[in-house]
mmCIF file with all atom_site columns, C-alpha atoms in Angstrom:
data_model
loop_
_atom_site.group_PDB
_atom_site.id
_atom_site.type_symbol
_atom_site.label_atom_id
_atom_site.label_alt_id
_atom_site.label_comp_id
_atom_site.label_asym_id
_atom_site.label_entity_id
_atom_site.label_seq_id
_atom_site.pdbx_PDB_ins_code
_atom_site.Cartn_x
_atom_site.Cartn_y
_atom_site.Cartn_z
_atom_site.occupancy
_atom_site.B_iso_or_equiv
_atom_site.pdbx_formal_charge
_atom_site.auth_seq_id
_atom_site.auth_comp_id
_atom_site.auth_asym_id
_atom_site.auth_atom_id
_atom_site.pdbx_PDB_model_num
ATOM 1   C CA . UNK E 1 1   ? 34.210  38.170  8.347   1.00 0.00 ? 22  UNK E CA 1
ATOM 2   C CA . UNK E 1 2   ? 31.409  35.382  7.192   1.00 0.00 ? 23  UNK E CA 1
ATOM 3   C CA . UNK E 1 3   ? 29.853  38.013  5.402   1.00 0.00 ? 24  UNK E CA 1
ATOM 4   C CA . UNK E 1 4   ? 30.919  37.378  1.789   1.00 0.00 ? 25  UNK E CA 1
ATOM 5   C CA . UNK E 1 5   ? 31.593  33.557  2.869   1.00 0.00 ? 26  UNK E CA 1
ATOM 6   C CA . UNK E 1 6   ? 28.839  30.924  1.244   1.00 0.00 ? 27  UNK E CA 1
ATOM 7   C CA . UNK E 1 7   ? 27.797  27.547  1.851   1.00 0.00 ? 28  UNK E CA 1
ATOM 8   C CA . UNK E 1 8   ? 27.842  25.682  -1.530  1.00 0.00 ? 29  UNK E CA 1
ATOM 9   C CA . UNK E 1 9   ? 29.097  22.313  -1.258  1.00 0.00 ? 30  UNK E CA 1
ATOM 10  C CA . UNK E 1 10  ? 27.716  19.101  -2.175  1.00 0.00 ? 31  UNK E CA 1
ATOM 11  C CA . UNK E 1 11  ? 27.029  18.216  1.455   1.00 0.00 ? 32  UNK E CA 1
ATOM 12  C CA . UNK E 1 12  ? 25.503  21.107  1.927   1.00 0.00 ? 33  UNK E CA 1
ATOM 13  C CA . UNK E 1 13  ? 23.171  20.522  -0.337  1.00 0.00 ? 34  UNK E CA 1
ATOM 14  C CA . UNK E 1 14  ? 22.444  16.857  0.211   1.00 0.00 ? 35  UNK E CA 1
ATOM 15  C CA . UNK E 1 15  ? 22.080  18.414  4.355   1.00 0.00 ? 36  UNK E CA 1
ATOM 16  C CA . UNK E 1 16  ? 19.309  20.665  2.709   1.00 0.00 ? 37  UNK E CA 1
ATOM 17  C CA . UNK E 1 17  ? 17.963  17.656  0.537   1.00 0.00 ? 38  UNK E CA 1
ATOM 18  C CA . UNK E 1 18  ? 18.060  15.047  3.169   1.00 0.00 ? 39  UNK E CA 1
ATOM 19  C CA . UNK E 1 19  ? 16.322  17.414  5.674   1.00 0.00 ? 40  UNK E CA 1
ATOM 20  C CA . UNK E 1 20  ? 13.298  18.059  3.104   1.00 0.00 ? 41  UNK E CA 1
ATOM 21  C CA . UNK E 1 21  ? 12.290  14.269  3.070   1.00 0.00 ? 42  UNK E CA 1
ATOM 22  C CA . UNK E 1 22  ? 11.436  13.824  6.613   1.00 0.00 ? 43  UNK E CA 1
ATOM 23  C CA . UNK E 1 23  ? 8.056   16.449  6.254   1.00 0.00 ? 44  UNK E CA 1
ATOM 24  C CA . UNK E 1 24  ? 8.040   14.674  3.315   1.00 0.00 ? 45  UNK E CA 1
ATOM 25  C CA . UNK E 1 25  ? 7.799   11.307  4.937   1.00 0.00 ? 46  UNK E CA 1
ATOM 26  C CA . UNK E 1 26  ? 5.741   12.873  7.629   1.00 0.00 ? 47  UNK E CA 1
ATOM 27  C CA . UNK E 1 27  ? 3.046   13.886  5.337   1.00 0.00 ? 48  UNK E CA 1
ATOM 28  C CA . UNK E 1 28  ? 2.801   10.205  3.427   1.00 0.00 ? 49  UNK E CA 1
ATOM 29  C CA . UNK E 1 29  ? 2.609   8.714   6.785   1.00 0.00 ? 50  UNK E CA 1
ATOM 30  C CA . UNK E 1 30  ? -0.089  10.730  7.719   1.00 0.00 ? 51  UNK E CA 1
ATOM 31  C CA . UNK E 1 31  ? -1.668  10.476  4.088   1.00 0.00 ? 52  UNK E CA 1
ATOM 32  C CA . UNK E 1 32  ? -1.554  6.490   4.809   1.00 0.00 ? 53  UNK E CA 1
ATOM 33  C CA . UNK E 1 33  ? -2.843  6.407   8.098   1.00 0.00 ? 54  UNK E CA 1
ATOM 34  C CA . UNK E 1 34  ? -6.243  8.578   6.902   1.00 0.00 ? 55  UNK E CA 1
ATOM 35  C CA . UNK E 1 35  ? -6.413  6.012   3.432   1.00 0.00 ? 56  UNK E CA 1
ATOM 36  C CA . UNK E 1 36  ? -6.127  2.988   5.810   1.00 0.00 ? 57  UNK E CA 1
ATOM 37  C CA . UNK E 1 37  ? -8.833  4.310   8.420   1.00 0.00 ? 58  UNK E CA 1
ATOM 38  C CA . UNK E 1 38  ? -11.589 5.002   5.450   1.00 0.00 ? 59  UNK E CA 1
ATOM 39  C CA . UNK E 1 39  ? -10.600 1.468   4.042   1.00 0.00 ? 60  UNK E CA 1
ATOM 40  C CA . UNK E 1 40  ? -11.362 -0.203  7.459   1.00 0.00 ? 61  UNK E CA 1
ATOM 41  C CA . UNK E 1 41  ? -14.457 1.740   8.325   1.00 0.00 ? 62  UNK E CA 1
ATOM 42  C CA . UNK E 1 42  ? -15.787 0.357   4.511   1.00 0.00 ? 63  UNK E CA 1
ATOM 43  C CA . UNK E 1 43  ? -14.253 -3.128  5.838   1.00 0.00 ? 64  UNK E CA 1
ATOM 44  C CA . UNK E 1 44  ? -16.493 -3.179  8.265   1.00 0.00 ? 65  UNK E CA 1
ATOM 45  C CA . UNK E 1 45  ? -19.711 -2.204  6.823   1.00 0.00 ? 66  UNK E CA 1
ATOM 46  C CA . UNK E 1 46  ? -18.864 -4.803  4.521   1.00 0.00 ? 67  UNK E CA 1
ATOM 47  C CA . UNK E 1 47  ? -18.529 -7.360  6.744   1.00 0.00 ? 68  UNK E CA 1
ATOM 48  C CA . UNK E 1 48  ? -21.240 -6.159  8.638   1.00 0.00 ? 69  UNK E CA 1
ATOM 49  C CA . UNK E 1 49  ? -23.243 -6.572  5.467   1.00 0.00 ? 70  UNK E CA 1
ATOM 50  C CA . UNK E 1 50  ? -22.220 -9.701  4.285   1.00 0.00 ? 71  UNK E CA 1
ATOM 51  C CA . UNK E 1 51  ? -23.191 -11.489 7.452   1.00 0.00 ? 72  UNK E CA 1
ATOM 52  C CA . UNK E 1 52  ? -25.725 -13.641 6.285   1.00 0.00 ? 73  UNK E CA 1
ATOM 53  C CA . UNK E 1 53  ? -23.093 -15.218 3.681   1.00 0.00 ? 74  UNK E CA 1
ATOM 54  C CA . UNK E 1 54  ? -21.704 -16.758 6.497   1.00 0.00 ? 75  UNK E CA 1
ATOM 55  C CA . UNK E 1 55  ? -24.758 -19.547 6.512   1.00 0.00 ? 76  UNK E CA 1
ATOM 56  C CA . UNK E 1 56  ? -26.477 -18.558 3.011   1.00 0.00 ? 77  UNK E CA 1
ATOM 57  C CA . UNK E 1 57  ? -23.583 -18.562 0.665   1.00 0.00 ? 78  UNK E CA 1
ATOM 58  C CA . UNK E 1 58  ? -24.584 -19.405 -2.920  1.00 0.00 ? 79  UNK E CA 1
ATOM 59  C CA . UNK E 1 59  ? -21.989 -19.574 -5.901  1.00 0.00 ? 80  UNK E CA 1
ATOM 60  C CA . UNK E 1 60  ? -24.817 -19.171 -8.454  1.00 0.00 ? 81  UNK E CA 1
ATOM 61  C CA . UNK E 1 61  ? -25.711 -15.494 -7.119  1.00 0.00 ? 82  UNK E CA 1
ATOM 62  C CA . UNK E 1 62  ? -23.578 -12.780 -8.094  1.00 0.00 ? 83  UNK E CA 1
ATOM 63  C CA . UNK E 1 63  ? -24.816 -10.397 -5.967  1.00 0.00 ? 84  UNK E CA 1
ATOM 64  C CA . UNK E 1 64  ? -23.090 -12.790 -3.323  1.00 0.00 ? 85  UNK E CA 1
ATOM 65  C CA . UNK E 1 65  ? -20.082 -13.081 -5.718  1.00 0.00 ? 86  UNK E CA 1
ATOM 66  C CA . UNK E 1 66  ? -19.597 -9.706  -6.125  1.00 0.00 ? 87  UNK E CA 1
ATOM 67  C CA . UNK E 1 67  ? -19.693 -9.089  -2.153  1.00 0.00 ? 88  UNK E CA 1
ATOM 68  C CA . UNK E 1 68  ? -17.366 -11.562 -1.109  1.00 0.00 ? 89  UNK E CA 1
ATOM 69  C CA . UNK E 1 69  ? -15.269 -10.375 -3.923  1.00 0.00 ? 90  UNK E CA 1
ATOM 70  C CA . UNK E 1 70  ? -14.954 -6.807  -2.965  1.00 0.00 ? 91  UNK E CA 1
ATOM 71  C CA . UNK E 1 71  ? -14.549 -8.113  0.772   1.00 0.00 ? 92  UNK E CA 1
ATOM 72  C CA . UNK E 1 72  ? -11.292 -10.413 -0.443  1.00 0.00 ? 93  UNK E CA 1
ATOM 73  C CA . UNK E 1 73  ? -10.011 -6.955  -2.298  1.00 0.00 ? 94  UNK E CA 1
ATOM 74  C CA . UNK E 1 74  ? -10.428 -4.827  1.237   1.00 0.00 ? 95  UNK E CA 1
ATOM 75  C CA . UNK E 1 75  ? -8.763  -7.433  3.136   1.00 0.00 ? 96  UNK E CA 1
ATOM 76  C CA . UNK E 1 76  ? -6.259  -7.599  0.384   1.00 0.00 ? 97  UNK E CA 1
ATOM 77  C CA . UNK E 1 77  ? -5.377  -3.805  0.309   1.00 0.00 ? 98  UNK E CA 1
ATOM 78  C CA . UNK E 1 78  ? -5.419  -3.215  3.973   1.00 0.00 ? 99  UNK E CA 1
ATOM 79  C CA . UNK E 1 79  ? -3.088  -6.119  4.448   1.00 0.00 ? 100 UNK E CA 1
ATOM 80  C CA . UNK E 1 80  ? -0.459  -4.305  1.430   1.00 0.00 ? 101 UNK E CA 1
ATOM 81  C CA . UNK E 1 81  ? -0.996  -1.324  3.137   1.00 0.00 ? 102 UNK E CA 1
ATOM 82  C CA . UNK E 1 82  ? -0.485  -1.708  6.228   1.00 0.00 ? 103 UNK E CA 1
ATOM 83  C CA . UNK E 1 83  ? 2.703   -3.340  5.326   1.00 0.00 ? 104 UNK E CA 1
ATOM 84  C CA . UNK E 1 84  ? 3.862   -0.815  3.434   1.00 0.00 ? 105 UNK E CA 1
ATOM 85  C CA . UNK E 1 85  ? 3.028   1.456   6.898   1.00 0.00 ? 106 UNK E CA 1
ATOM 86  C CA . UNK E 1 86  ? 5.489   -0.975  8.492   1.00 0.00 ? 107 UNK E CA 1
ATOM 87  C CA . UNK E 1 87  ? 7.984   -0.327  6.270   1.00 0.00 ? 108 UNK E CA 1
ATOM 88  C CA . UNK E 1 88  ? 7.678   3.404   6.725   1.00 0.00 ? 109 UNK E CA 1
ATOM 89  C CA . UNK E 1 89  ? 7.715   3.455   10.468  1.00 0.00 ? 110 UNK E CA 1
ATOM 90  C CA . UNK E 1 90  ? 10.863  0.880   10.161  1.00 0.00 ? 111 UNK E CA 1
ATOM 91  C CA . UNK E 1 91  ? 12.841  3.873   8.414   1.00 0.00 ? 112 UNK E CA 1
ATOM 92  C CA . UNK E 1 92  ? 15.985  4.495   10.799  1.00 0.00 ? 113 UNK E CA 1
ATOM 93  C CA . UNK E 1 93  ? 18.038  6.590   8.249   1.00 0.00 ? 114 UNK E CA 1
ATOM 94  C CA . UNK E 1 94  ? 18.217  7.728   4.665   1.00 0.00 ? 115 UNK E CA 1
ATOM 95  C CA . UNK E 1 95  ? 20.265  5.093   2.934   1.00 0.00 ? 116 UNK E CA 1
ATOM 96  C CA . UNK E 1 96  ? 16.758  2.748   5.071   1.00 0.00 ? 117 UNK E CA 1
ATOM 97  C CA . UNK E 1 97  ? 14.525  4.658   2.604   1.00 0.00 ? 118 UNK E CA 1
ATOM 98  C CA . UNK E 1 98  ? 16.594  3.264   -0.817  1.00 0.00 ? 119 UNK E CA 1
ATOM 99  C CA . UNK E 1 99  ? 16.239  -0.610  0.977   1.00 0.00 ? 120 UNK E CA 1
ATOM 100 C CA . UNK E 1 100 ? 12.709  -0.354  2.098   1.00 0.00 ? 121 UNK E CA 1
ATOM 101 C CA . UNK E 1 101 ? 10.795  1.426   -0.099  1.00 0.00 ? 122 UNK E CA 1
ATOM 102 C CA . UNK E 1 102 ? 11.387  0.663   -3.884  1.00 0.00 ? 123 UNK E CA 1
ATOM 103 C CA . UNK E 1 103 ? 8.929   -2.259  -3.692  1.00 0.00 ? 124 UNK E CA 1
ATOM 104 C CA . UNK E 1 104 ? 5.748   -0.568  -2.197  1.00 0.00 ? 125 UNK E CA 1
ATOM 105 C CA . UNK E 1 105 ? 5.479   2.324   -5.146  1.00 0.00 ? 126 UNK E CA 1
ATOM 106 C CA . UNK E 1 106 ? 3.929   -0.447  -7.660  1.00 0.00 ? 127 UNK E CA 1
ATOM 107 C CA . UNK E 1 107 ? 1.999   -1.906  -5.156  1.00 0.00 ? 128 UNK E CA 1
ATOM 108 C CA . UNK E 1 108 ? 0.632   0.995   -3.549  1.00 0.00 ? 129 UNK E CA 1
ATOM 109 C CA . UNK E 1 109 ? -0.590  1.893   -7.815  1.00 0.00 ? 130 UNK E CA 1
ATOM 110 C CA . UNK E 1 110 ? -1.950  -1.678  -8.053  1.00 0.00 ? 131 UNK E CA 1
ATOM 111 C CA . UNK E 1 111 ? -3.986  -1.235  -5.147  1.00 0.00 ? 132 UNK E CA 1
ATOM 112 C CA . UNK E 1 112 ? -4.787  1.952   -6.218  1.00 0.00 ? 133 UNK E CA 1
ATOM 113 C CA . UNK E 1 113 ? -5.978  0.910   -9.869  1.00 0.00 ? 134 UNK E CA 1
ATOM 114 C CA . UNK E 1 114 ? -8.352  -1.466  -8.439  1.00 0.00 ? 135 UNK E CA 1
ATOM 115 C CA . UNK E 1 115 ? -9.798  0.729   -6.174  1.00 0.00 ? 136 UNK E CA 1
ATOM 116 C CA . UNK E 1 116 ? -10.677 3.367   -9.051  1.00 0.00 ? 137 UNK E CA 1
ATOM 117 C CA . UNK E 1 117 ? -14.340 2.425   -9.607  1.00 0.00 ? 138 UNK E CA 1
ATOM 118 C CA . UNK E 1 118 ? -15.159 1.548   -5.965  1.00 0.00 ? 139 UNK E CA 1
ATOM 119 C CA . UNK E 1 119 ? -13.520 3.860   -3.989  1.00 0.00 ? 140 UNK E CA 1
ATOM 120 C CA . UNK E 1 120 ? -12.171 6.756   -5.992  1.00 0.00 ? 141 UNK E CA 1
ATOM 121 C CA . UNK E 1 121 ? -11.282 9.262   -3.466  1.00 0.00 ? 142 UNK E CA 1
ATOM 122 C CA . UNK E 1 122 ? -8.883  6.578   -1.954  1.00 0.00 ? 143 UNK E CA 1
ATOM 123 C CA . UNK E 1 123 ? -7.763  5.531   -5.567  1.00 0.00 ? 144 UNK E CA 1
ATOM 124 C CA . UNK E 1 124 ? -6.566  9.085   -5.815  1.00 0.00 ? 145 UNK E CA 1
ATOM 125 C CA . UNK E 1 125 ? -4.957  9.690   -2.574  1.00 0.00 ? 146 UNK E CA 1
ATOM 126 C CA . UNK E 1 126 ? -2.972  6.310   -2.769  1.00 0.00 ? 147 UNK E CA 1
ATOM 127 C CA . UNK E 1 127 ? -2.274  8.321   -6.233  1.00 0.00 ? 148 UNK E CA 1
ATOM 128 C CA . UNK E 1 128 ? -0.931  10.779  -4.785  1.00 0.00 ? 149 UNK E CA 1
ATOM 129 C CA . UNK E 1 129 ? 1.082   8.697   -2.163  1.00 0.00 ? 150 UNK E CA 1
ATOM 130 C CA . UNK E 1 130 ? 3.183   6.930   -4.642  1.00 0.00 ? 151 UNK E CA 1
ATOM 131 C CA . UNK E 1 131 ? 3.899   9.989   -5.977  1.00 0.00 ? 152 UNK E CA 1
ATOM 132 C CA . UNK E 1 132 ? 5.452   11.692  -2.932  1.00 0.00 ? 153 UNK E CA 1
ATOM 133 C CA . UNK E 1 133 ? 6.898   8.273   -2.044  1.00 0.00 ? 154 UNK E CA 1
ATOM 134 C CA . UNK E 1 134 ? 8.548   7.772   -5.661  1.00 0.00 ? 155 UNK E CA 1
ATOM 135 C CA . UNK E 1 135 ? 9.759   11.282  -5.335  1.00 0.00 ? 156 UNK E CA 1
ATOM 136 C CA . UNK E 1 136 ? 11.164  10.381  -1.662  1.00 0.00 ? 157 UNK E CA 1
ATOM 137 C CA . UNK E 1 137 ? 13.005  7.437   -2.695  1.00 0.00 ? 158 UNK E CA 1
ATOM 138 C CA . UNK E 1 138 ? 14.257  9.385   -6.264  1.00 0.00 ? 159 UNK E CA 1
ATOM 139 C CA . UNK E 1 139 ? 15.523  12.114  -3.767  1.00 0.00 ? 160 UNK E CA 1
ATOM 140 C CA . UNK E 1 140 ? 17.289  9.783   -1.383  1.00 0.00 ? 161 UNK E CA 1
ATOM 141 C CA . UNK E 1 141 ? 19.081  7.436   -3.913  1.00 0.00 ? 162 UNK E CA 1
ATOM 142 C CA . UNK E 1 142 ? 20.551  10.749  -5.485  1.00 0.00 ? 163 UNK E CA 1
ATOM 143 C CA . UNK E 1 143 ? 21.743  11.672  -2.008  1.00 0.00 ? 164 UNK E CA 1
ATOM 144 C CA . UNK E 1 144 ? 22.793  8.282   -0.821  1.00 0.00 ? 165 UNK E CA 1
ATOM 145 C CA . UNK E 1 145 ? 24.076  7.432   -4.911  1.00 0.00 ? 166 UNK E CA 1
ATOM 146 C CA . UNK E 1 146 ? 22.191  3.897   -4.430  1.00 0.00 ? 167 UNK E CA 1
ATOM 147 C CA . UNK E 1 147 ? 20.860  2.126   -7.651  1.00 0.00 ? 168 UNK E CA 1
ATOM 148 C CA . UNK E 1 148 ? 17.628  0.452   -8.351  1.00 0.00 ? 169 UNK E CA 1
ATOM 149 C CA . UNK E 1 149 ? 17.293  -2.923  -9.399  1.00 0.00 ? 170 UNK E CA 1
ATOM 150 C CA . UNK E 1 150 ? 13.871  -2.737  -10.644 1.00 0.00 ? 171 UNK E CA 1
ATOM 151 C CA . UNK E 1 151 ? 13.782  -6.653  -10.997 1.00 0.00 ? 172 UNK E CA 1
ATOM 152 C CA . UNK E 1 152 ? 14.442  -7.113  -7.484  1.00 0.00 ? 173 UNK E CA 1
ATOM 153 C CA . UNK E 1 153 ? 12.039  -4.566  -6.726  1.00 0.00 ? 174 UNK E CA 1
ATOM 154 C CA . UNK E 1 154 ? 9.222   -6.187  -8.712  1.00 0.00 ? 175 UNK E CA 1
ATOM 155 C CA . UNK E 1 155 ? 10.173  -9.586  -7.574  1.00 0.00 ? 176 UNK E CA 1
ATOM 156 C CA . UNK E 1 156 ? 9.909   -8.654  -3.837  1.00 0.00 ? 177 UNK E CA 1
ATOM 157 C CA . UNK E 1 157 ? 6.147   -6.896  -4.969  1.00 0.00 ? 178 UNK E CA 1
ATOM 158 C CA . UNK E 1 158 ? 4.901   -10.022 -6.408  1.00 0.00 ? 179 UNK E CA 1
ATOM 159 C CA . UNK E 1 159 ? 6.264   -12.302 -3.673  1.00 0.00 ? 180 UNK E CA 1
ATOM 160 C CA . UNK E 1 160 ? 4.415   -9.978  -1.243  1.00 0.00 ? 181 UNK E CA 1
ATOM 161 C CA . UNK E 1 161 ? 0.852   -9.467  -3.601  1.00 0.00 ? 182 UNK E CA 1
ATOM 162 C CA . UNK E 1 162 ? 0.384   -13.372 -3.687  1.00 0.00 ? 183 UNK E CA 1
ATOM 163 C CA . UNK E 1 163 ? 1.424   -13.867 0.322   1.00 0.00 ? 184 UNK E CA 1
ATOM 164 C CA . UNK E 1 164 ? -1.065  -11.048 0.901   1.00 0.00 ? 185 UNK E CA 1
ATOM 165 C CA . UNK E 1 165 ? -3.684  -12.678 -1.216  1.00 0.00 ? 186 UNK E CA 1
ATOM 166 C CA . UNK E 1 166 ? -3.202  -16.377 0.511   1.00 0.00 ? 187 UNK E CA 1
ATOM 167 C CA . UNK E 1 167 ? -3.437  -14.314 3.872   1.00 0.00 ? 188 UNK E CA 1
ATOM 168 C CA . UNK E 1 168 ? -6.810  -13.166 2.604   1.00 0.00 ? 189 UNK E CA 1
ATOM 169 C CA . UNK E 1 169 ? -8.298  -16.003 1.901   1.00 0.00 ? 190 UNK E CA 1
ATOM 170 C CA . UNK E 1 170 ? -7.293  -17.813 4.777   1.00 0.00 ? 191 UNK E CA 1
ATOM 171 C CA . UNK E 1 171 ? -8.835  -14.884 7.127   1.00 0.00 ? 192 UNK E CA 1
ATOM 172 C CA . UNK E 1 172 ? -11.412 -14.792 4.961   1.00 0.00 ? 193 UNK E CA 1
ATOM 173 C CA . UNK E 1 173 ? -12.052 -18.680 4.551   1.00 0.00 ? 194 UNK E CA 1
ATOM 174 C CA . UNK E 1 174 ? -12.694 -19.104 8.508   1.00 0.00 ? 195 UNK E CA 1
ATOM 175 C CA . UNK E 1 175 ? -15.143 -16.271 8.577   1.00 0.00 ? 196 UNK E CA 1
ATOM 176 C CA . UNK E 1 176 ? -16.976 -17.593 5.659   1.00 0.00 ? 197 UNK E CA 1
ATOM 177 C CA . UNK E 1 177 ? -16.309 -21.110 6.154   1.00 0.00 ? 198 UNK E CA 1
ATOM 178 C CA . UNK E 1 178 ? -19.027 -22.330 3.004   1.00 0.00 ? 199 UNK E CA 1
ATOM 179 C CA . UNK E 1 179 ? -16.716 -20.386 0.321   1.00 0.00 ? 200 UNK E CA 1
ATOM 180 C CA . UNK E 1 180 ? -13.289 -21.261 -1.157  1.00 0.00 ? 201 UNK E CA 1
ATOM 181 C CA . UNK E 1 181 ? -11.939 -18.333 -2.232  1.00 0.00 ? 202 UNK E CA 1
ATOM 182 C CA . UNK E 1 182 ? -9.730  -20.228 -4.754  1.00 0.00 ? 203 UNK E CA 1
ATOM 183 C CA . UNK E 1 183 ? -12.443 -21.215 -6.183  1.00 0.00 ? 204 UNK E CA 1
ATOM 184 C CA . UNK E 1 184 ? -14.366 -17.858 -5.533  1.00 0.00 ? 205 UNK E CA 1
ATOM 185 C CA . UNK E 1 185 ? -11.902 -15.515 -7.327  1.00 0.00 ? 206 UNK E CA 1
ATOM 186 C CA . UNK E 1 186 ? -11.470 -17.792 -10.338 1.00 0.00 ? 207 UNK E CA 1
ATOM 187 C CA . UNK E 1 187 ? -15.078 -17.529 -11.057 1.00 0.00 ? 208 UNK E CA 1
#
């Protein structure tokens, strides 16, 4: 009797859709977690190397520049992405995915870009992150029919990149209480 009977409705295929994005999600999780445990285990041989600045800070050397600098940008990208982890593990349903994720795409590509020279295998797999998250939340606003306001979206980015970055140099300013990072990262 169901024989010559076939299942091709629009739910049906926004079921098969919807259930494709949680392995989806899964994976980015997981691809997260591993990019956020390399970027701490370089955090802390930073830190561990930078030490001394704590007592022997001097602006004029830019080999002490150029370590605090790359410290801030650590502290900086683990903040964003553990964040955007937040925001992942905070996902209760599909039409959750349109509301919370829109806004971590360009910053997960931000952090990315300035990782490129110093990090490159993390550069590419917060590459390839964005990617499957992009696709995730394209996939889930076709299911859900939500729209993008891409000016919210890069509003709420920037609000978050310059709380991050005062965050960072607030942690950063009691363990290295001789620098001011204002002053640091405008040099």
């Amino acid at each position: 009797m169901l024989v010559n009977y076939t299942l091709h409705t629009i739910e049906t295929e926004n079921i098969f859709h919807s259930v494709t994005l949680v392995p989806r999600l899964s994976y980015s999780a997981h691809l997260l977690d591993n990019i956020i445990e390399t970027l701490q285990g370089k955090r802390i041989e930073l830190k561990t190397a930078n030490q001394y600045l704590v007592t022997d800070f001097n602006y004029d050397e830019q080999s002490h520049l150029k370590s605090l600098k790359l410290e801030h940008l650590l502290v900086c990208s683990l903040e964003i992405l553990d964040r955007i982890k937040n925001q992942i593990g905070s996902i209760s349903g599909i039409n959750s995915i349109t509301e919370l994720l829109p806004s971590s795409i360009p910053m997960i590509r931000i952090i990315s870009a300035k990782l490129f020279v110093l990090f490159p295998n993390c550069s590419q797999l917060l590459s390839e992150l964005s990617v499957h998250l992009g696709s995730i939340v394209l996939d889930s606003a076709v299911l859900t029919k939500a729209r993008f306001d891409f000016s919210k979206s890069n509003h709420v980015c920037s609000t978050l990149l310059d709380e991050v970055k005062l965050m960072a140099n607030s942690k950063l300013n009691k363990q290295y209480p001789l620098v001011d990072f204002f002053k640091l990262l405008n040099v």
